[in-house]
């Protein structure tokens, strides 16, 4: 067996409910999660980030400051992880930092994706090399820069006999299509995951999310509104495609709700839950009709109402958490582990993108390396 290598993956999604830090050991076998933690954002910084991502308008001074402040928060997460795990920074090969996405615009004529969280700051404050800015090299090669996690999904979840779909439900939902025997036949963002439900429940109840979908369960999905949602052009686009919360935003929801003033708030929440499930199952039915099982990761895996609804819609196709497959990875830590894996790919000079997913013209080594 080869010597073990340790990498750290850092991930903060569109919900900004914390910075996920995962310490991952790599050897000849499956990568192993050896320690993990969720590091909270400071309330002030979280508020400033939420304002930025909600309206996209910011001064260069504010953007530069947020970049540094986010980098410091990422570094704090790493230092806390090392302390809790009882491991020295010298034992870590590199940190893979996704950064905090503040805008994703994969469309011509000048596609771009912007993540902040200065990797120079992380490297300086942790004493560990950092790999960051993963998305833009794929975009330079003609891809959409997203989703990037499918390569990791293939590495850990491919099955010799089963056609699988790996479904990540974060703020945005995305799928990876893994045919039996290896390879990836596709993958893309299906549309909103938790983002619209989170914003609606917070607006109406003050809660940051709908625990187990219980608030949605108290309402009834409104079929005409659901059909209105699903007529949005994004859902009919042919992959490769990707999106973000700058598209499926509070403004998007407000515009779609115009003309439905009398609907109860909980009925709208129930309809949003069905929007997430319907858009996912329609994508699977159309682009992966031979799917044998769906493995779910991300925060949505804990929403019982969402999982039950999706299971009913997919009928005989099992819908299970990644906890319960052979690889047995906690659904909360798949993405952070993926960026540890992507950092390792970069240091070893291996591609990290999947052109069949992103639309890039060829495989590329992702990210920039910021030495310790």
Coordinates of C-alpha atoms in Angstrom, one line a residue:
X1 CA 0.0 0.0 0.0
X2 CA 1.3 3.5 -0.8
X3 CA 1.9 6.1 1.8
X4 CA -1.3 7.9 2.9
X5 CA -1.8 11.5 1.8
X6 CA -3.9 14.0 3.7
X7 CA -5.8 16.8 2.1
X8 CA -8.4 19.3 3.5
X9 CA -11.5 20.3 1.5
X10 CA -13.3 23.5 2.2
X11 CA -16.8 24.2 1.0
X12 CA -19.4 26.9 1.6
X13 CA -22.6 26.6 -0.4
X14 CA -25.2 29.1 -1.4
X15 CA -27.1 28.7 1.9
X16 CA -24.1 30.0 3.8
X17 CA -25.0 28.0 6.8
X18 CA -21.3 27.4 7.6
X19 CA -17.9 26.5 6.2
X20 CA -17.6 22.7 5.8
X21 CA -14.0 21.6 6.5
X22 CA -13.1 17.9 5.8
X23 CA -9.8 16.2 6.5
X24 CA -9.5 13.4 4.0
X25 CA -6.9 10.5 3.8
X26 CA -6.0 9.1 0.4
X27 CA -4.2 5.8 -0.2
X28 CA -4.8 2.9 -2.5
X29 CA -8.3 2.5 -1.2
X30 CA -11.4 4.8 -1.2
X31 CA -10.7 8.2 0.3
X32 CA -11.6 8.3 3.9
X33 CA -13.1 11.2 5.9
X34 CA -11.0 11.2 9.1
X35 CA -12.3 14.4 10.7
X36 CA -14.8 17.2 9.9
X37 CA -16.4 20.3 11.2
X38 CA -18.8 23.0 10.2
X39 CA -17.3 26.4 11.1
X40 CA -19.9 29.2 11.4
X41 CA -19.7 32.4 9.5
X42 CA -19.6 35.6 11.6
X43 CA -23.1 37.1 11.5
X44 CA -21.7 40.4 10.2
X45 CA -19.9 38.8 7.3
X46 CA -22.8 36.5 6.5
X47 CA -25.1 39.5 6.3
X48 CA -22.7 41.3 3.9
X49 CA -22.4 38.2 1.7
X50 CA -26.1 37.7 1.6
X51 CA -26.6 41.4 0.5
X52 CA -24.0 40.9 -2.2
X53 CA -25.5 37.7 -3.6
X54 CA -29.0 39.0 -3.5
X55 CA -28.5 42.0 -5.6
X56 CA -25.1 41.6 -7.3
X57 CA -24.2 45.3 -6.8
X58 CA -21.1 46.1 -4.8
X59 CA -18.2 48.6 -4.8
X60 CA -14.7 47.3 -5.7
X61 CA -13.6 48.2 -2.2
X62 CA -16.3 46.1 -0.6
X63 CA -15.6 43.2 -2.9
X64 CA -11.9 43.3 -2.0
X65 CA -12.5 43.5 1.7
X66 CA -15.0 40.6 1.6
X67 CA -12.4 38.5 -0.3
X68 CA -9.9 38.9 2.5
X69 CA -12.4 38.5 5.3
X70 CA -13.7 35.3 3.8
X71 CA -10.2 34.0 3.4
X72 CA -9.6 34.6 7.1
X73 CA -12.8 32.7 8.0
X74 CA -11.7 29.8 5.8
X75 CA -8.3 29.8 7.5
X76 CA -10.0 29.8 10.9
X77 CA -11.9 26.7 9.9
X78 CA -8.7 24.9 8.9
X79 CA -6.9 25.8 12.1
X80 CA -9.8 24.6 14.2
X81 CA -10.1 21.4 12.2
X82 CA -6.4 20.7 12.7
X83 CA -6.6 21.4 16.4
X84 CA -9.6 19.1 16.9
X85 CA -8.1 16.4 14.7
X86 CA -4.8 16.6 16.5
X87 CA -2.7 16.7 13.3
X88 CA 0.1 19.1 12.4
X89 CA -0.2 21.4 9.4
X90 CA 3.0 19.9 8.0
X91 CA 1.2 16.6 7.5
X92 CA -1.3 18.2 5.1
X93 CA -0.4 18.1 1.4
X94 CA -2.8 20.9 0.4
X95 CA -6.2 22.6 1.1
X96 CA -8.8 22.5 -1.7
X97 CA -10.8 25.7 -1.2
X98 CA -14.0 26.1 -3.3
X99 CA -14.5 29.6 -2.0
X100 CA -17.8 31.4 -1.6
X101 CA -19.6 31.9 -4.9
X102 CA -20.9 35.4 -5.3
X103 CA -21.9 35.2 -8.9
X104 CA -22.1 32.5 -11.5
X105 CA -22.7 33.5 -15.1
X106 CA -21.8 30.7 -17.6
X107 CA -23.3 32.4 -20.6
X108 CA -21.7 34.0 -23.7
X109 CA -20.2 36.2 -24.8
X110 CA -18.0 36.5 -21.6
X111 CA -18.9 33.6 -19.2
X112 CA -17.4 33.8 -15.7
X113 CA -17.8 32.4 -12.2
X114 CA -16.6 34.4 -9.2
X115 CA -15.7 32.8 -5.9
X116 CA -14.1 34.8 -3.1
X117 CA -12.0 33.8 0.0
X118 CA -8.4 34.9 -0.8
X119 CA -6.3 31.7 -1.0
X120 CA -3.1 33.7 -0.3
X121 CA -4.6 34.6 3.1
X122 CA -5.5 30.9 3.7
X123 CA -2.0 29.7 2.8
X124 CA -0.3 32.4 4.9
X125 CA -2.4 31.8 8.0
X126 CA -2.4 28.0 7.9
X127 CA 1.1 27.3 6.6
X128 CA -0.5 24.9 4.0
X129 CA -0.5 25.1 0.3
X130 CA -3.9 26.0 -1.2
X131 CA -5.5 25.0 -4.4
X132 CA -8.4 27.4 -5.4
X133 CA -10.2 29.0 -8.3
X134 CA -11.3 25.7 -9.7
X135 CA -14.0 26.8 -12.1
X136 CA -12.4 29.3 -14.4
X137 CA -9.9 27.0 -16.2
X138 CA -12.9 24.8 -17.3
X139 CA -14.7 27.9 -18.5
X140 CA -11.6 29.0 -20.4
X141 CA -11.8 25.7 -22.2
X142 CA -15.4 26.4 -23.2
X143 CA -17.1 24.7 -20.2
X144 CA -19.6 26.1 -17.7
X145 CA -17.3 25.6 -14.7
X146 CA -20.0 23.6 -13.0
X147 CA -20.9 21.2 -11.7
X148 CA -17.4 20.1 -10.7
X149 CA -18.2 17.4 -8.2
X150 CA -19.2 14.7 -10.7
X151 CA -15.6 13.6 -11.2
X152 CA -15.4 12.8 -7.5
X153 CA -18.8 11.1 -7.7
X154 CA -17.5 8.8 -10.4
X155 CA -14.4 8.0 -8.3
X156 CA -16.3 6.9 -5.2
X157 CA -19.8 6.0 -6.2
X158 CA -19.5 4.2 -9.6
X159 CA -20.9 0.6 -9.5
X160 CA -20.0 -2.3 -11.7
X161 CA -23.6 -3.5 -12.2
X162 CA -25.9 -0.6 -11.3
X163 CA -26.8 2.5 -13.3
X164 CA -26.7 5.3 -10.7
X165 CA -27.6 8.9 -10.4
X166 CA -25.9 10.9 -7.7
X167 CA -28.2 13.8 -6.6
X168 CA -26.7 16.7 -4.7
X169 CA -29.4 18.9 -3.1
X170 CA -27.9 22.1 -1.8
X171 CA -29.1 25.5 -2.6
X172 CA -29.1 24.3 -6.2
X173 CA -29.7 20.7 -7.1
X174 CA -27.5 18.8 -9.5
X175 CA -27.2 15.3 -10.8
X176 CA -24.3 13.0 -12.0
X177 CA -25.2 10.1 -14.3
X178 CA -23.0 7.1 -13.7
X179 CA -23.6 4.1 -16.0
X180 CA -22.9 0.6 -14.7
X181 CA -19.3 -0.3 -15.2
X182 CA -17.7 3.1 -15.1
X183 CA -17.7 6.4 -16.9
X184 CA -20.0 9.4 -16.7
X185 CA -22.6 10.0 -19.3
X186 CA -23.7 13.4 -18.1
X187 CA -24.5 15.7 -15.2
X188 CA -25.9 19.2 -14.8
X189 CA -27.8 21.5 -12.4
X190 CA -31.5 20.6 -12.5
X191 CA -32.6 23.9 -10.9
X192 CA -33.4 25.0 -7.4
X193 CA -32.7 22.7 -4.5
X194 CA -33.3 24.3 -1.1
X195 CA -32.6 28.0 -2.1
X196 CA -36.2 29.1 -2.8
X197 CA -37.7 27.1 0.1
X198 CA -35.1 28.6 2.5
X199 CA -35.8 32.1 1.4
X200 CA -39.6 31.7 1.5
X201 CA -39.7 30.1 4.9
X202 CA -37.3 32.8 6.3
X203 CA -39.4 35.6 4.9
X204 CA -42.6 34.2 6.4
X205 CA -41.5 32.6 9.7
X206 CA -38.0 33.9 10.4
X207 CA -36.5 30.4 10.3
X208 CA -33.5 29.9 8.1
X209 CA -34.8 26.6 6.7
X210 CA -37.9 24.4 6.8
X211 CA -36.9 21.6 9.2
X212 CA -37.8 18.2 7.7
X213 CA -40.1 20.1 5.4
X214 CA -42.7 20.3 8.2
X215 CA -43.9 23.8 7.2
X216 CA -44.4 22.7 3.6
X217 CA -46.3 19.6 4.8
X218 CA -48.9 21.9 6.4
X219 CA -49.7 23.3 3.0
X220 CA -50.9 22.0 -0.3
X221 CA -49.1 22.3 -3.6
X222 CA -50.9 24.6 -6.1
X223 CA -50.8 22.8 -9.4
X224 CA -51.3 25.9 -11.7
X225 CA -48.5 27.7 -9.9
X226 CA -46.2 24.6 -10.1
X227 CA -46.8 24.4 -13.9
X228 CA -46.1 28.2 -14.1
X229 CA -42.8 27.6 -12.3
X230 CA -41.8 24.7 -14.5
X231 CA -42.4 26.8 -17.7
X232 CA -39.3 28.7 -16.9
X233 CA -36.9 28.5 -19.8
X234 CA -34.1 27.0 -17.7
X235 CA -35.9 23.7 -17.2
X236 CA -36.2 23.0 -21.0
X237 CA -32.5 23.8 -21.7
X238 CA -30.4 21.0 -23.1
X239 CA -27.3 20.1 -21.0
X240 CA -24.6 21.0 -20.4
X241 CA -26.2 23.6 -18.2
X242 CA -25.6 25.2 -14.8
X243 CA -27.2 27.9 -12.7
X244 CA -27.1 29.6 -9.3
X245 CA -29.0 31.5 -6.7
X246 CA -28.4 34.7 -8.7
X247 CA -30.9 33.3 -11.1
X248 CA -33.3 31.3 -8.8
X249 CA -33.5 34.2 -6.5
X250 CA -36.1 36.1 -4.3
X251 CA -36.6 38.3 -7.3
X252 CA -37.3 35.3 -9.5
X253 CA -39.9 34.0 -7.0
X254 CA -41.5 37.4 -6.6
X255 CA -41.9 37.7 -10.4
X256 CA -43.4 34.2 -10.7
X257 CA -45.8 34.8 -7.8
X258 CA -47.2 37.9 -9.5
X259 CA -50.8 37.0 -10.3
X260 CA -51.2 34.6 -7.4
X261 CA -51.8 37.1 -4.6
X262 CA -54.3 35.0 -2.6
X263 CA -52.3 31.8 -2.1
X264 CA -51.4 30.9 1.5
X265 CA -47.7 31.1 2.4
X266 CA -47.6 27.4 3.3
X267 CA -49.2 26.4 0.0
X268 CA -46.5 28.3 -1.8
X269 CA -43.9 26.5 0.3
X270 CA -45.4 23.2 -0.6
X271 CA -45.4 24.2 -4.2
X272 CA -41.7 25.1 -4.0
X273 CA -41.0 21.7 -2.5
X274 CA -42.7 20.1 -5.5
X275 CA -40.8 22.4 -7.9
X276 CA -37.6 21.0 -6.6
X277 CA -38.8 17.4 -6.8
X278 CA -40.5 17.7 -10.1
X279 CA -37.6 19.3 -11.8
X280 CA -35.2 16.6 -10.5
X281 CA -37.4 13.7 -11.4
X282 CA -38.2 15.1 -14.9
X283 CA -34.4 15.5 -15.5
X284 CA -33.7 12.0 -14.4
X285 CA -36.6 10.5 -16.5
X286 CA -35.4 12.4 -19.6
X287 CA -31.6 12.1 -19.3
X288 CA -31.1 9.0 -17.3
X289 CA -34.2 6.8 -17.9
X290 CA -32.4 3.5 -17.0
X291 CA -31.4 4.7 -13.5
X292 CA -31.3 1.8 -11.0
X293 CA -30.9 3.9 -7.9
X294 CA -30.6 7.5 -6.8
X295 CA -28.0 8.4 -4.1
X296 CA -28.7 11.7 -2.4
X297 CA -26.2 14.0 -0.7
X298 CA -26.3 17.6 0.5
X299 CA -28.6 19.2 3.0
X300 CA -31.7 18.1 1.1
X301 CA -31.0 14.5 2.1
X302 CA -32.2 15.5 5.6
X303 CA -35.5 16.9 4.4
X304 CA -37.9 14.0 5.0
X305 CA -40.8 15.6 3.1
X306 CA -38.6 16.3 0.1
X307 CA -37.1 12.7 0.1
X308 CA -40.6 11.1 0.5
X309 CA -42.0 13.2 -2.3
X310 CA -39.1 12.4 -4.6
X311 CA -39.4 8.7 -3.8
X312 CA -43.0 8.7 -4.7
X313 CA -42.4 10.5 -8.0
X314 CA -39.6 8.1 -9.0
X315 CA -41.7 5.1 -8.2
X316 CA -39.7 1.8 -8.2
X317 CA -36.3 3.6 -8.4
X318 CA -34.8 3.6 -4.9
X319 CA -33.9 7.0 -3.5
X320 CA -31.4 6.7 -0.6
X321 CA -28.8 8.8 1.2
X322 CA -25.2 8.3 0.3
X323 CA -24.9 7.1 4.0
X324 CA -26.4 3.8 3.0
X325 CA -24.5 2.8 -0.2
X326 CA -21.3 0.8 -0.3
X327 CA -19.1 3.9 -0.1
X328 CA -21.1 5.0 2.9
X329 CA -20.2 8.8 2.9
X330 CA -22.2 11.1 5.1
X331 CA -24.3 13.2 2.7
X332 CA -23.2 16.4 4.5
X333 CA -19.6 15.9 3.6
X334 CA -19.5 14.7 0.0
X335 CA -18.9 18.2 -1.4
X336 CA -16.1 19.2 1.0
X337 CA -14.4 15.8 0.4
X338 CA -14.8 16.4 -3.4
X339 CA -12.7 19.6 -3.1
X340 CA -10.0 17.8 -1.2
X341 CA -10.0 15.2 -4.0
X342 CA -9.9 17.9 -6.7
X343 CA -6.9 19.6 -4.9
X344 CA -5.1 16.2 -5.0
X345 CA -5.9 15.9 -8.7
X346 CA -4.4 19.3 -9.3
X347 CA -1.2 18.6 -7.4
X348 CA -0.7 15.3 -9.2
X349 CA -1.3 17.0 -12.6
X350 CA -4.5 15.2 -13.3
X351 CA -7.7 16.7 -14.8
X352 CA -10.6 17.5 -12.5
X353 CA -13.3 18.4 -14.9
X354 CA -15.6 16.2 -16.9
X355 CA -16.2 17.6 -20.4
X356 CA -19.4 15.5 -20.8
X357 CA -20.7 17.4 -17.8
X358 CA -19.4 21.0 -18.1
X359 CA -19.2 21.2 -21.9
X360 CA -15.5 22.0 -21.9
X361 CA -13.6 21.1 -25.1
X362 CA -11.2 18.9 -23.3
X363 CA -10.1 17.7 -19.8
X364 CA -8.1 20.3 -17.9
X365 CA -6.1 20.5 -14.6
X366 CA -8.2 22.8 -12.5
X367 CA -7.3 25.7 -10.2
X368 CA -4.3 27.7 -9.1
X369 CA -1.7 26.5 -6.5
X370 CA -0.8 29.0 -3.7
X371 CA 2.3 27.6 -1.9
X372 CA 2.6 27.5 1.8

